Tab-separated table of C-alpha atoms in Angstrom:
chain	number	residue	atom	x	y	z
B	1	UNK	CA	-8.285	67.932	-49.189
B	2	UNK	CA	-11.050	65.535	-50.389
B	3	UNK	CA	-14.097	67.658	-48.630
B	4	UNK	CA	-13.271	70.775	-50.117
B	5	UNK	CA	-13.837	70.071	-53.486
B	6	UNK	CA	-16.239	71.506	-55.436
B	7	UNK	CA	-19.055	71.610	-53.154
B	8	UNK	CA	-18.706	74.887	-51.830
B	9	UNK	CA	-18.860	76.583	-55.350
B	10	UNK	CA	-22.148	74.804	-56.529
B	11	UNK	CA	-23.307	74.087	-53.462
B	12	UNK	CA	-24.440	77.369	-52.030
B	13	UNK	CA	-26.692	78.077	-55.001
B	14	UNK	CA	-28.664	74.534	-54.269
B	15	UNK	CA	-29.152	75.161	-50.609
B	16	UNK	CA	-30.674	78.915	-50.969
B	17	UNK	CA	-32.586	77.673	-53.466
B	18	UNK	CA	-34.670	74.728	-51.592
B	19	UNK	CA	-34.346	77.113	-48.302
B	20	UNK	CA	-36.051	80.066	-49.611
B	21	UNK	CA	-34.055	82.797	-47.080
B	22	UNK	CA	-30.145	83.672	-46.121
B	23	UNK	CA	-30.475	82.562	-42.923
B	24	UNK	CA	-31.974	79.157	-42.929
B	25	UNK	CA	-29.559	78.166	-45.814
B	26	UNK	CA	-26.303	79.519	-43.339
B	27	UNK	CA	-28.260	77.049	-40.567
B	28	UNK	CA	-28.193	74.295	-42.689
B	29	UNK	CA	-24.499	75.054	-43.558
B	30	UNK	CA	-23.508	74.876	-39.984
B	31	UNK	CA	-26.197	71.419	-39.167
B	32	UNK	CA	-24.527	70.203	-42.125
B	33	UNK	CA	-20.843	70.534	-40.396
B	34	UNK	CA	-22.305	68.693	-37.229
B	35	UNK	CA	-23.957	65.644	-38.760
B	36	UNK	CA	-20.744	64.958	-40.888
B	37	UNK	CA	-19.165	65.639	-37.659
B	38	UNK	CA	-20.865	62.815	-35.746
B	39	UNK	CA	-20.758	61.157	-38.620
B	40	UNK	CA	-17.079	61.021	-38.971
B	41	UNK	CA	-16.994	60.275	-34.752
B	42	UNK	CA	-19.136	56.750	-35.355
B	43	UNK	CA	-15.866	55.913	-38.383
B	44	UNK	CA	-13.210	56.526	-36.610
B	45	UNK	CA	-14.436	53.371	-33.898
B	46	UNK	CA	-15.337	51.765	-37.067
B	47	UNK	CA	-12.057	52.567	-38.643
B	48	UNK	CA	-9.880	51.312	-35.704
B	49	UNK	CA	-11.842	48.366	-34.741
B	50	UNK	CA	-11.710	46.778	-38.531
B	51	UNK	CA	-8.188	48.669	-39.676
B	52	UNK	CA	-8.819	47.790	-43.449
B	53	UNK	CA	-9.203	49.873	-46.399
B	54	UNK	CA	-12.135	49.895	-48.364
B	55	UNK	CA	-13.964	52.272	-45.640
B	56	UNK	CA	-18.038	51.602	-45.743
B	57	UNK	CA	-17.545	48.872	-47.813
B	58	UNK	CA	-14.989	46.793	-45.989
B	59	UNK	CA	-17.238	47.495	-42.648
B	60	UNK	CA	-20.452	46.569	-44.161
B	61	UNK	CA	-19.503	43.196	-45.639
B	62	UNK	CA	-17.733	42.381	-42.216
B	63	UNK	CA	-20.978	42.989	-40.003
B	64	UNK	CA	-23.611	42.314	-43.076
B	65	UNK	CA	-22.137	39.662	-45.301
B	66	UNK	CA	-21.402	39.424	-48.365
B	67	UNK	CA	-24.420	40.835	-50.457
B	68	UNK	CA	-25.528	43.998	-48.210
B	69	UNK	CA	-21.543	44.767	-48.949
B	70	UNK	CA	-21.224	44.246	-52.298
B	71	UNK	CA	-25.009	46.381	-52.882
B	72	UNK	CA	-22.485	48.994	-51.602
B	73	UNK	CA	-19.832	48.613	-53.612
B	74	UNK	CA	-21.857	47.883	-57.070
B	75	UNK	CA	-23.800	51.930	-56.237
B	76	UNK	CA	-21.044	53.458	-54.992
B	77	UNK	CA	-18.612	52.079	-58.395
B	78	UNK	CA	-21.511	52.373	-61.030
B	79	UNK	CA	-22.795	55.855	-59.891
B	80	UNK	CA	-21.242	57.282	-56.500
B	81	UNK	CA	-17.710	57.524	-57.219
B	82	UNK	CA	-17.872	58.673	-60.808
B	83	UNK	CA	-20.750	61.158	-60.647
B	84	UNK	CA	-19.127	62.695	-57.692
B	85	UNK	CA	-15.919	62.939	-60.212
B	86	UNK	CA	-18.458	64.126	-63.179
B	87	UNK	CA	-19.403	66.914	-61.406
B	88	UNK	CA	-16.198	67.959	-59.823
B	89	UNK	CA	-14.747	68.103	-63.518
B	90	UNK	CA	-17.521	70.095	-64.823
B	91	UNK	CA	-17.194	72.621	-62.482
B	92	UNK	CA	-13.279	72.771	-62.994
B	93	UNK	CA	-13.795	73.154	-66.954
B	94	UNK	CA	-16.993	75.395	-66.131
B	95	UNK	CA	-14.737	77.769	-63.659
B	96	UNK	CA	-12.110	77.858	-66.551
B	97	UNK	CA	-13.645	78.535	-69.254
B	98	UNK	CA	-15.939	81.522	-67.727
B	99	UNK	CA	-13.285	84.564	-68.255
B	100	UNK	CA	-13.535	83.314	-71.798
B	101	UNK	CA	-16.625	83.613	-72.262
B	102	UNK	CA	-18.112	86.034	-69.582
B	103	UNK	CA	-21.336	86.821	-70.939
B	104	UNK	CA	-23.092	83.592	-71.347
B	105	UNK	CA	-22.364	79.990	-70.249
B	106	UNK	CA	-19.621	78.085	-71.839
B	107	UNK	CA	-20.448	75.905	-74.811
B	108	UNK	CA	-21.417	72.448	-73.796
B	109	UNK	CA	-18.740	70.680	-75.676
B	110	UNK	CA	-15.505	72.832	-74.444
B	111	UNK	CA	-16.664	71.986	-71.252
B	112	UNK	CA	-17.130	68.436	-71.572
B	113	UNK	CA	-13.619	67.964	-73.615
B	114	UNK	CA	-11.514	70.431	-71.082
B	115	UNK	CA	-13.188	68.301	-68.079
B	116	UNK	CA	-11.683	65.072	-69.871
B	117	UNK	CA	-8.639	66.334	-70.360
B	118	UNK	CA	-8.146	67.675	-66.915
B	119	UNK	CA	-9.689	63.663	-65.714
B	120	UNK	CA	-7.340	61.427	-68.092
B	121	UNK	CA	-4.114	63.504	-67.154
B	122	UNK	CA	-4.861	62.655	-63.172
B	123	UNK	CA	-5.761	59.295	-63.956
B	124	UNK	CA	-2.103	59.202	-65.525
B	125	UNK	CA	-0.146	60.810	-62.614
B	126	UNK	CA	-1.917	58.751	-59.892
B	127	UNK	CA	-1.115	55.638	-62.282
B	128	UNK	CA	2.383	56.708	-61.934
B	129	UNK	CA	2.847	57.250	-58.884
B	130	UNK	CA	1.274	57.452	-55.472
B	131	UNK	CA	3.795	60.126	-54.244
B	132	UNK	CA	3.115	62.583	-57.071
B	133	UNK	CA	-1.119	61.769	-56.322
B	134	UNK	CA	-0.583	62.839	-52.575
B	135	UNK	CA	2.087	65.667	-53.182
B	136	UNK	CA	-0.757	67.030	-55.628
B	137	UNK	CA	-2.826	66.599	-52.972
B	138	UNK	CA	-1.247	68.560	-50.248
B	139	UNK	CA	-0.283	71.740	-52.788
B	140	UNK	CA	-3.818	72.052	-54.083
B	141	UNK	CA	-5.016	71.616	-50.610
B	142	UNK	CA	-3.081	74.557	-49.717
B	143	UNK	CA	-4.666	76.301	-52.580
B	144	UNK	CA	-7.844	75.961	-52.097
B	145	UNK	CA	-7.890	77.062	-48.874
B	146	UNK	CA	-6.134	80.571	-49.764
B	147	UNK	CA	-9.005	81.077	-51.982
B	148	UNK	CA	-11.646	80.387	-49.702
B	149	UNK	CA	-9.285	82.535	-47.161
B	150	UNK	CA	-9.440	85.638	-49.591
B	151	UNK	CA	-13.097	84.852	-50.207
B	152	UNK	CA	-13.495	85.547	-46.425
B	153	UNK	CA	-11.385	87.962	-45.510
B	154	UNK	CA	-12.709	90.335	-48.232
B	155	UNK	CA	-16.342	89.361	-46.371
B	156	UNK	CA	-15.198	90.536	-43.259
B	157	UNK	CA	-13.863	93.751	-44.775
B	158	UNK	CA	-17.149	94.294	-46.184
B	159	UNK	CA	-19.052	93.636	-43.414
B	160	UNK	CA	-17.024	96.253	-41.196
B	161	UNK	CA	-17.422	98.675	-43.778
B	162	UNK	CA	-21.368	97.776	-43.347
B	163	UNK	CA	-22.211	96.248	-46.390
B	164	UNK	CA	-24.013	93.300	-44.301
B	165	UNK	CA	-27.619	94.178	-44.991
B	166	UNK	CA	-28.718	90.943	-46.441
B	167	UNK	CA	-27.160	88.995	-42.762
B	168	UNK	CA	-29.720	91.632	-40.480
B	169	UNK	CA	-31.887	89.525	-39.123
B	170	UNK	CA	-34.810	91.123	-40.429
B	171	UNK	CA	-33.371	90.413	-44.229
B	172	UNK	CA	-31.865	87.046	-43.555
B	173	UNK	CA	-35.360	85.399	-42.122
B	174	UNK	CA	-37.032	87.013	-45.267
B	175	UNK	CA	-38.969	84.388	-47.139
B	176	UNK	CA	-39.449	84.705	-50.976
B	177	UNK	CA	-40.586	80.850	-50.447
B	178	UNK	CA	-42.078	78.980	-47.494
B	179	UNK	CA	-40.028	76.014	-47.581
B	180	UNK	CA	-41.443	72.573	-47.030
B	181	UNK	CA	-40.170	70.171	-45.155
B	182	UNK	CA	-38.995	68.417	-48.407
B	183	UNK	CA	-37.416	71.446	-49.344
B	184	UNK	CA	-35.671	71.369	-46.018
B	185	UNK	CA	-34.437	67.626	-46.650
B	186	UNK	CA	-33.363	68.654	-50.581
B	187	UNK	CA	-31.236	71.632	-49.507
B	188	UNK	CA	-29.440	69.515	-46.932
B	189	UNK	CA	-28.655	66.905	-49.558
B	190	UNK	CA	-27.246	69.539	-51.769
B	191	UNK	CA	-25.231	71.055	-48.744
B	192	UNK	CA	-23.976	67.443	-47.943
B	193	UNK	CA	-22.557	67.402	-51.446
B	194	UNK	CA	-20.251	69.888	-49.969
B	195	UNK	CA	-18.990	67.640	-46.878
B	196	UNK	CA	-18.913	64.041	-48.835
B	197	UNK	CA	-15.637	63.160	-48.694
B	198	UNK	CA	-15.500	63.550	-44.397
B	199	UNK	CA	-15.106	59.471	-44.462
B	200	UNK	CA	-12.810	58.847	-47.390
B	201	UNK	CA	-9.405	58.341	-45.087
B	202	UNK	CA	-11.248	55.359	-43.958
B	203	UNK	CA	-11.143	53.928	-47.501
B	204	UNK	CA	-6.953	54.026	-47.299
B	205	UNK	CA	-6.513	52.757	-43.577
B	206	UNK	CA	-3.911	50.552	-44.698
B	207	UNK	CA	-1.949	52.766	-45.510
B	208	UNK	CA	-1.511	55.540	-43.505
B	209	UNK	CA	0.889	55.395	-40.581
B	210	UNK	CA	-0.571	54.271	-37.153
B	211	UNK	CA	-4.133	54.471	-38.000
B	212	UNK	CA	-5.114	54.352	-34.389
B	213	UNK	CA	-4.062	57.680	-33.460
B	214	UNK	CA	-3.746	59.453	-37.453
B	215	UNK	CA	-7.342	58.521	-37.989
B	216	UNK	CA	-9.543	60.125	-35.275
B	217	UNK	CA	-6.820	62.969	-35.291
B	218	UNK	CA	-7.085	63.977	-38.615
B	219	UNK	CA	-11.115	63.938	-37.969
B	220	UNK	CA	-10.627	65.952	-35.211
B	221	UNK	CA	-8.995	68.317	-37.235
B	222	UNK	CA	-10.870	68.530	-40.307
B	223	UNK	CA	-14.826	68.496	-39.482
B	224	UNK	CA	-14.935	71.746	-37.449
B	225	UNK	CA	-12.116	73.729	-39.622
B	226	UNK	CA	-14.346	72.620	-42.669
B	227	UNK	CA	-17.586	73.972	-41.628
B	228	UNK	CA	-16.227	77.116	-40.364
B	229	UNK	CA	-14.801	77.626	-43.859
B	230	UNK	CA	-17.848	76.629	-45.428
B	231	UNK	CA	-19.985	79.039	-43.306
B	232	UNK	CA	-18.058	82.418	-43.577
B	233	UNK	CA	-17.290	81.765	-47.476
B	234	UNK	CA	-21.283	81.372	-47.374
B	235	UNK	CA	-21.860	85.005	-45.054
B	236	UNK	CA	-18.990	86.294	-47.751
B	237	UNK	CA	-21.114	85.148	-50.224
B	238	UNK	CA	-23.893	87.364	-49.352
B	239	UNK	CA	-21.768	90.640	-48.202
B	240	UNK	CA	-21.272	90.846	-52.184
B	241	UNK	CA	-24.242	89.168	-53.400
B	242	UNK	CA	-28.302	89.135	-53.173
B	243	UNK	CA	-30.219	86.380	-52.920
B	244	UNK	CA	-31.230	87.048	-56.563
B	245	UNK	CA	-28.211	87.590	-58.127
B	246	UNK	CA	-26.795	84.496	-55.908
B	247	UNK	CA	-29.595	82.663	-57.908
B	248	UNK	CA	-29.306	83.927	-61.166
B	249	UNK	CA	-24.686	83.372	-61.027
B	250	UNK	CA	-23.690	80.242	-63.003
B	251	UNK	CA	-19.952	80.493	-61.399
B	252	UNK	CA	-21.216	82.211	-57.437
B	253	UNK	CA	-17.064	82.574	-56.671
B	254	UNK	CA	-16.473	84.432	-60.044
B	255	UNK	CA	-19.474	87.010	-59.713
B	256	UNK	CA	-18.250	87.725	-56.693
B	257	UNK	CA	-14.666	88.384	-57.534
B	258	UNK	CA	-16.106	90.382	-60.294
B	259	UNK	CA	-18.042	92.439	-57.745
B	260	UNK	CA	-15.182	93.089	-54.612
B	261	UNK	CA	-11.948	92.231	-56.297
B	262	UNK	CA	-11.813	94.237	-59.613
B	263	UNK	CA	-8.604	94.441	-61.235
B	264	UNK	CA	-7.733	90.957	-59.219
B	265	UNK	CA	-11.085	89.575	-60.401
B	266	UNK	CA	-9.012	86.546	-62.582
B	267	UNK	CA	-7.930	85.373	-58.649
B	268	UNK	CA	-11.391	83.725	-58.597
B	269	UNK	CA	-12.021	80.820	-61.401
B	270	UNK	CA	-8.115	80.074	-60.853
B	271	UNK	CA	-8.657	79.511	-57.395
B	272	UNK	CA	-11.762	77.419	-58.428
B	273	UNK	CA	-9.701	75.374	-60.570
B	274	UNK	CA	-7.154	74.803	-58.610
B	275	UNK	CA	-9.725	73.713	-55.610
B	276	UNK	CA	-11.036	71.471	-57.771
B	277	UNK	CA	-8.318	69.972	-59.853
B	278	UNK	CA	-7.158	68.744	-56.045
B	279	UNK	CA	-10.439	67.507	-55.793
B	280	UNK	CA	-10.333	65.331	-58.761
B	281	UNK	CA	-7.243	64.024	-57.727
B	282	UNK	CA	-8.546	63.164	-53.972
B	283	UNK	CA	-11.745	61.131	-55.772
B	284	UNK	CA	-9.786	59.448	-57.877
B	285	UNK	CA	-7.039	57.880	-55.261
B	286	UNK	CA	-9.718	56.965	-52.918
B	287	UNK	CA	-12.030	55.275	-55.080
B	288	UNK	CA	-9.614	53.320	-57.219
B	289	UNK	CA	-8.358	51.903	-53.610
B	290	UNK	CA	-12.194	50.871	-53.036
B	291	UNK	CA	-12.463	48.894	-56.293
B	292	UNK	CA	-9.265	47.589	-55.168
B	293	UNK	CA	-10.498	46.205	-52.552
B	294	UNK	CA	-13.756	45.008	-53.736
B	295	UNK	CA	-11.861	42.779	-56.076
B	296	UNK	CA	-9.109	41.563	-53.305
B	297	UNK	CA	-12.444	40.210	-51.613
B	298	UNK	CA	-14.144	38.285	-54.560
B	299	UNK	CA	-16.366	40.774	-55.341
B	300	UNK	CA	-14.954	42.609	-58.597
B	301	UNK	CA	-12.749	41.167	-60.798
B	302	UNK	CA	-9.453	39.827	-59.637
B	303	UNK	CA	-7.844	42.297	-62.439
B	304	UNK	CA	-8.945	45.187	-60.355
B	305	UNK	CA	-6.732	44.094	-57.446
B	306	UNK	CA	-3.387	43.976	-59.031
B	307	UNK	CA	-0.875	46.638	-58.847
B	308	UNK	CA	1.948	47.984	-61.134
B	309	UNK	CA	4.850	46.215	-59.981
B	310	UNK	CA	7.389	48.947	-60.286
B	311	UNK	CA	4.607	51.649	-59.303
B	312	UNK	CA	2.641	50.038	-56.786
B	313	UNK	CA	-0.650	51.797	-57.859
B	314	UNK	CA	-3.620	50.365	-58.440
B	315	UNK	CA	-3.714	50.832	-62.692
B	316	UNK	CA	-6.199	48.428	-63.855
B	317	UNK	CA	-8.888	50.080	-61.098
B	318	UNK	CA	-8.118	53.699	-61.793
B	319	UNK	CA	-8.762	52.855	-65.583
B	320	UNK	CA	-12.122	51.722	-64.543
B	321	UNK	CA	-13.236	54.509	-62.497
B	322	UNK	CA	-11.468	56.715	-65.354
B	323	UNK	CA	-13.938	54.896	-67.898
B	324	UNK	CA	-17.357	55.115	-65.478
B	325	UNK	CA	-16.679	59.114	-64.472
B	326	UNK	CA	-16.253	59.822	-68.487
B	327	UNK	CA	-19.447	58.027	-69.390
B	328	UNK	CA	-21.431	59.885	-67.134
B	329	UNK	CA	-19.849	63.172	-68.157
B	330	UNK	CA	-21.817	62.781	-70.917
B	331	UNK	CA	-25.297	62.542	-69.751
B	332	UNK	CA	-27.434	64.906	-66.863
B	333	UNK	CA	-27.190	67.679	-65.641
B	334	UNK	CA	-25.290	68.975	-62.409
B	335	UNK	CA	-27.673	69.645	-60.105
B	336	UNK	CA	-29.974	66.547	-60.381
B	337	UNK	CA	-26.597	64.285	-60.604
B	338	UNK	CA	-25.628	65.973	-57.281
B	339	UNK	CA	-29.291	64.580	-55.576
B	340	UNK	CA	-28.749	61.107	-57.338
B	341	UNK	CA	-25.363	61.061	-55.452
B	342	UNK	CA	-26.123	62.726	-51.987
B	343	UNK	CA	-29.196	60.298	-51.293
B	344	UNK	CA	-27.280	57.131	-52.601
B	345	UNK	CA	-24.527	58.134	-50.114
B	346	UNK	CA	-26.769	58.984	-47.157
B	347	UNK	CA	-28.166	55.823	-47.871
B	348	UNK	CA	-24.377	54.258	-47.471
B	349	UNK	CA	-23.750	56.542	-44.472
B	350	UNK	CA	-26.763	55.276	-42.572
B	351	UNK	CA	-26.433	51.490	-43.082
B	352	UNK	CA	-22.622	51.580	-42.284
B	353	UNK	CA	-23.799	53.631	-38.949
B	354	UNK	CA	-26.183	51.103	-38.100
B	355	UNK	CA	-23.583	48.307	-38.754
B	356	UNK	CA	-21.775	50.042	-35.497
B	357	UNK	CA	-24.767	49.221	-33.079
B	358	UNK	CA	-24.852	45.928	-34.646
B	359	UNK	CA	-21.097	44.843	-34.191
B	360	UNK	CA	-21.800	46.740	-30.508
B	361	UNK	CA	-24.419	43.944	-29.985
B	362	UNK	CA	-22.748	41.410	-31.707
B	363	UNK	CA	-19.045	41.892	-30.837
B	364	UNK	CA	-19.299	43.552	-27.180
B	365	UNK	CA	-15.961	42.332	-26.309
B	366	UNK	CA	-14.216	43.262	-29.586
B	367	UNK	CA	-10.789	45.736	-28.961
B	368	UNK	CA	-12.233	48.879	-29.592
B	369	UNK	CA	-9.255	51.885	-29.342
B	370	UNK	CA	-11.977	54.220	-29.837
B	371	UNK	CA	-15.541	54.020	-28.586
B	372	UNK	CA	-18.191	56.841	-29.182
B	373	UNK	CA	-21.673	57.124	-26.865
B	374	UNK	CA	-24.232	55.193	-28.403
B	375	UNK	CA	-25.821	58.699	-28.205
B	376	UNK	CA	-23.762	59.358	-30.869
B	377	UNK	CA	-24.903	57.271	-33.731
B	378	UNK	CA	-28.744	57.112	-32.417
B	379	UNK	CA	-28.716	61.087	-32.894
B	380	UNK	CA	-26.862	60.611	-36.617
B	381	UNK	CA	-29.754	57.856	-37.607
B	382	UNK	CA	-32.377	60.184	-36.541
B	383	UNK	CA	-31.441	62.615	-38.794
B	384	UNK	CA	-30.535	60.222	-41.414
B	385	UNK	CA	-34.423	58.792	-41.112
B	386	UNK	CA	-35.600	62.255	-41.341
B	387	UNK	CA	-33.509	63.234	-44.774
B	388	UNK	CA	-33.831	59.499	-46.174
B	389	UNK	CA	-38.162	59.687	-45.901
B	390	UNK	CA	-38.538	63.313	-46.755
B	391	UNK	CA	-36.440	63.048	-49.740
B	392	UNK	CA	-38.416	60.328	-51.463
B	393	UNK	CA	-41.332	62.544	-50.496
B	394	UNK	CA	-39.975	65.349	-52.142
B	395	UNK	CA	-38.131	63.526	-55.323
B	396	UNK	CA	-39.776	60.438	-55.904
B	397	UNK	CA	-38.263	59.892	-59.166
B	398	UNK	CA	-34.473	60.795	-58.105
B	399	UNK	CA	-34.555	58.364	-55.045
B	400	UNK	CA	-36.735	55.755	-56.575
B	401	UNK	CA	-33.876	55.739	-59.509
B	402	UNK	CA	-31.289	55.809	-56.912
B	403	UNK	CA	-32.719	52.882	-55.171
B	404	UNK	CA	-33.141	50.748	-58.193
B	405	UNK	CA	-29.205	50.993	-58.946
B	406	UNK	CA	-28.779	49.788	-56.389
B	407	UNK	CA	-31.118	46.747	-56.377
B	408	UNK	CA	-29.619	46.222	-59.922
B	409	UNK	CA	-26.182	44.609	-58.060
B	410	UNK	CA	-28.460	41.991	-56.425
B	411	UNK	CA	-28.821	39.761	-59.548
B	412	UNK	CA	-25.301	40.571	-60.156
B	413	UNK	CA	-24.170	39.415	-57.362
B	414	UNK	CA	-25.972	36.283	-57.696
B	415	UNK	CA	-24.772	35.752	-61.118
B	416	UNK	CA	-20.888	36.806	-60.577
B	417	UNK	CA	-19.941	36.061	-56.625
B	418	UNK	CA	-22.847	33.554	-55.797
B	419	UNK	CA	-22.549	31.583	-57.931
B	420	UNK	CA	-19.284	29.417	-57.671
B	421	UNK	CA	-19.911	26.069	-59.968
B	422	UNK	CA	-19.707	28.519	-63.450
B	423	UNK	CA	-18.889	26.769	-66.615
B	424	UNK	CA	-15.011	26.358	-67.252
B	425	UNK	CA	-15.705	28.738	-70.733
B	426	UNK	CA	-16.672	31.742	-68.142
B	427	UNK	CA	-13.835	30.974	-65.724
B	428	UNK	CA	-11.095	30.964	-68.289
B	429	UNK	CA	-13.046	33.870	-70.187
B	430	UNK	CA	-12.553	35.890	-66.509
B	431	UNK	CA	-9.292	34.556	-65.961
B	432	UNK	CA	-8.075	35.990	-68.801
């Protein structure tokens, strides 16, 4: 429910784009599906080994310390969290508004008010209650994936009444664009867009019921049914859909209702929304629960940690990732915040992988109810090393940006965890 967001309806347009042909953007789609996939192997040891919620976060500051986990925490709060959420609401309000206006793109301030809207009145149900957030959860779930199901069954029909000639190999392997390897390492950021969200069960370990055998089952489950999905919506895609006209679509699912499904075309941006509005709701449980526990450890606010006492949700941090997602709803553009967010979580992804070998080396005896080959995470790093140097190759200026919000949590940290001997004025000022 939290992968499928809205990855796979701006995603595909990204990923042809830096690839340059159909069929190396389909084989990044599938590599894509097996690095989250070993990925999501190296969290479930982590997730079972330290069974609290936070997920990176809580793992890093256990093998790390204190400042490599709150580095985490400060990126993935100020920028992370709520871009992810930024975009997921634009493309809700973007796949809403386009049978109203179906001849150009939808003014920029509709857009930016109906994705507020659609934000503030989660924020309110998962303030209310954390059986309405996860019944949402589990309907628009369901949703989604009947509109990705349509999206691929009418791709099979058309390929077996041979309307495939874009996936013959001869057309797929067609370059308009030899792709650098930078261009290799940008289109699998902007397919990993798609998949973020593979670790987020680790960030509520606490509360799901027996973690040991619900967490690495779930993953089980999820990875391979998620890239399959992903793939055949893609090969759908392109049954309807030229490269070009792929390209040139500012809503790829609603061209290509428009196309195949005619009279039914409206199916399309409701299905979008719907996939989407789930998504919303998936972000926002999961990374209120992280500020939650950033401040249960000293490293936010104490505020942040209380709940409501009749609704046992976490209020004061949803308000805050409410008031972070809305402020950057208001500045950059989709595409560049989606490479802001993929490298800062790769970034995350890597150094909580690495923590693994670490607490191997330091821990060997630790109770470990689930223990991958070391094979395992070697292979993810490799990759991660590859994407990581490329990408600052490539974007310089997006990663070097990335990189310094980060750094910017180190004098905070200093300043607001560090230090302990603060002048009574600040301590009753953060008290209160």
């Amino acid at each position: 429910g939290n992968i499928i967001g809205s990855g796979i309806f701006i995603s595909p347009k990204g990923v042809l784009e830096h690839t340059g042909s159909v069929g190396l953007a389909l084989i990044i789609w599938v590599l894509g599906g097996g690095v989250a996939a070993l990925g999501s192997l190296c969290y479930a040891e982590l997730g079972v080994t330290i069974p609290k919620s936070g997920g990176d976060y809580s793992y890093v500051t256990e093998i790390f310390g204190g400042l490599a986990g709150f580095l985490l925490l400060w990126s993935a709060v100020l920028i992370m969290y709520p871009t992810s959420l930024a975009v997921i609401a634009l493309t809700f309000s973007n796949y809403v508004l386009q049978p109203v206006f179906p001849n150009c793109i939808p003014p920029y301030n509709a857009s930016r008010i109906l994705s507020m809207v659609c934000l503030l009145l989660l924020t309110w149900v998962n303030s209310s209650s954390v059986r309405w957030a996860t019944r949402i959860q589990d309907i628009f779930t369901a949703g989604k994936l009947l509109a990705l199901a349509l999206i691929i069954i009418v791709g099979f029909i058309q390929i077996f009444k041979g309307n495939y000639e874009e996936l013959t190999p001869s057309n797929a392997f067609n370059f308009w664009m030899t792709p650098s390897v930078g261009h290799l390492a940008l289109a699998f950021l902007q397919g990993s867009f798609a998949f973020s969200g593979w670790n987020f069960l680790n960030y509520v370990t606490e509360e799901l019921v027996d973690p040991r055998r619900n967490l690495p089952r779930a993953i089980f489950i999820s990875i391979p049914l998620v890239t399959f999905v992903y793939t055949f919506t893609n090969i759908a895609y392109f049954t309807a859909m030229s490269p070009q006209e792929l390209l040139s679509s500012n809503a790829v699912a609603v061209t290509f209702g428009e196309k195949l499904l005619g009279y039914f075309s409206w199916v399309m941006p409701v299905s979008v929304a719907l996939s989407t509005f789930g998504g919303i709701n998936g972000y926002l449980f999961t990374s209120s629960r992280l500020c939650f526990s950033g401040a249960r450890e000293g490293h936010l606010p104490s505020l942040l940690a209380m709940i409501h006492v009749k609704h046992c949700t976490p209020i004061p941090a949803l308000l805050v990732c409410c008031l972070a997602t809305l402020i950057i709803m208001l500045v950059g553009d989709t595409y560049t915040l989606i490479n802001y967010v993929s490298f800062i979580n790769y970034l995350c992804y890597g150094v909580t992988i690495i923590g693994l070998i670490v607490l191997r080396w330091k821990k060997p005896k630790i109770f470990r109810p689930i223990k991958v080959n070391l094979l395992i995470p070697i292979t993810y790093l490799a990759f991660w090393a590859f994407l990581l140097i490329f990408s600052l190759y490539s974007e310089p200026v997006v990663c070097g940006v990335g990189l310094i919000i980060i750094l910017t949590g180190v004098p905070v940290f200093f300043l607001g965890v560090y230090w302990r001997n603060k002048p009574k004025c600040v301590n009753r000022l953060i008290g209160k």
